[in-house]
Amino acid sequence: MAHRSELIAEDIEQYLERHANKSMLRFITCGSVDDGKSTLIGRMLYESKMLFDDQLKALEKDSRKVGTQGDGLDFALLVDGLAAEREQGITIDVAYRYFTTERRKFVVADTPGHEQYTRNMVTGASTADLAVILVDARKGVLPQTRRHSFLVSLLGIRHVVLAVNKLDLVGYSQEVFERISGEYAEFAAEIGLTDVVAIPLSAYVGDNLTELSDNTPWWTGPTLMDHLESVEIEDEACSGPFRMPVQWVNRPHLDFRGFSGQIVGGTVRVGERVRVLPAGRESTVARIVTMDGDLQEAIAGRSVTITLTDEIDVSRGDVLAGADAPPDVADQFEGHVVWMSEHDMLPERPYLCQIGTMTVQARITKPKYKINVNTLEKTATSTLVLNEIGMCNISFDRRVPFDPYTENRETGGFTLIDRITNATVGAGMLTHALRRSHNIHWQAVDIDEEARTRLNGHRSQVVWLTGLSGSGKSTIANEVERRLYALGCHTYLLDGDNVRHGLGRDLGFTPADRVENIRRVTEVARLMADAGLIVLASFISPFRSERNAAREVIGEGRFCEVHVDTPLDVAERRDPKGLYKKARQGDLENFTGVDSPYEAPVSPELRIDTTATSPAEAADLIIEHLRRRQIIA
């Protein structure tokens, strides 16, 4: 390396011990496009002498080849590693860099300035303690500056450095610096940022980066590095109540059963009472086990294994919490959602949700409003698109322990994952539980599905027929119900068109409306199955996600998916209702198969090719399948 601590040669063990005990500061750089974020980080790496000789040589070579600083070193190239970044001179993805000084260790994230990369900026800010927001002295506070400042506030970062950069290009004007810092201070107060330190800089020249510059004799405050090394980051997690999401039940042998995870809040001590949530059972901490031996206490940030004095049920996803200050438990919430997918958010669509170490199913039931992060204006909305932020009602499929995000990031933050592609589509921050989550409870009843099955003489089942319009779903479903009725079975046929006259009369045919329509039908079919009926559900139901959700809600053993498989050209030739003709003429929007997609089942219980199978033969196949599954005799 270009730098070598003298202590390394004198006493390597002492050096390593000192290095291990240094505090860590995680910070991000953000701001408008071309404000000098990458240059600032590159210069900090250079000044802290954390570059190897071969990295310096590579930087010199790259600076001559693609640099923007003439004969000088282009420090931004140390961070902008993507080819597209170097070609355009902008940051696209989040780049993480590590460096250390004599006083502190640092992890810095260089985040993009473009609005279309808001999701990348959110990713970088999610674990940061401090934000360095750069402003070009020539341009002042821009909409992007306001946007990133709002995101910083939203994500719980309370320490901000306003780096007024490129001061060399305005003659190191004190007046310019004070005007920009004053304007920003007013805006910061509006969004709740109170700890803001403004510093005049020239990242390229190095003014006020590590040493006070002679070019700004009027500045007597700290350099940027001095501030980063000395700023006190209050550890809110350590000072808060004890929280530890269980990541793994550690059972190496019959005589040991511990619960492993990282403490994300407070302190735990041997002998303290803890509560296991969401179940609510209590016990006492018997041991705090680590690889280096047992501890008497452990604080936030430490990964440990905790054993309890009582044999109680604890699983991955549960949260161990202080018995005197447990988190709330709920299944319906209000919270901010940052949408990260190129596909629009669909209300009521089921997504996987990762909160702590628990994975649940979640639906955004109602977007309340979206926030214009440039103006802070709130406008009503029914969906969210890429990079938009909104306040939404969110429903989980089970009760989970949580804290408001402002109190604990780990137990109040969550990510949304597409159930089909496993892609992360959103990130959220819970604000509070909805009142209905605490006021609505399951009522116990004496007559259950098993009793109704004995009375009916057959088991309940939902036969879900899916396929294109004109594929023959309704005809086949009607024939199946006629035969079941003749066998003395208790049935009901839910048909797509019939349901639209009542249960779904307020819905159109947009993707969001289709999702809501199938959600309603799923709940009705589940209730009918609970009543012991054999339900025939005939719906186009074009999206796999909703059909998979129906299977989960109704129950694997009570759900049978039948793909009524008919090629589009065949279904269009049949066109019994004239809908394809209207869609082709442009008189019918969002019609499945024409201008809206149909996602065929991957592994249905039955696939019926209606080009080779008559409705009567198709009914025979379904009846035989129900007999094989012992639904009917």
mmCIF file with all atom_site columns, C-alpha atoms in Angstrom, residues 50 178 218 264:
data_model
loop_
_atom_site.group_PDB
_atom_site.id
_atom_site.type_symbol
_atom_site.label_atom_id
_atom_site.label_alt_id
_atom_site.label_comp_id
_atom_site.label_asym_id
_atom_site.label_entity_id
_atom_site.label_seq_id
_atom_site.pdbx_PDB_ins_code
_atom_site.Cartn_x
_atom_site.Cartn_y
_atom_site.Cartn_z
_atom_site.occupancy
_atom_site.B_iso_or_equiv
_atom_site.pdbx_formal_charge
_atom_site.auth_seq_id
_atom_site.auth_comp_id
_atom_site.auth_asym_id
_atom_site.auth_atom_id
_atom_site.pdbx_PDB_model_num
ATOM 1 C CA . MET A 1 50  ? -5.832  3.386  1.429  1.00 0.00 ? 50  MET A CA 1
ATOM 2 C CA . GLU A 1 178 ? -23.512 31.181 3.286  1.00 0.00 ? 178 GLU A CA 1
ATOM 3 C CA . TRP A 1 218 ? -12.885 32.757 6.389  1.00 0.00 ? 218 TRP A CA 1
ATOM 4 C CA . VAL A 1 264 ? -30.953 -5.391 16.958 1.00 0.00 ? 264 VAL A CA 1
#
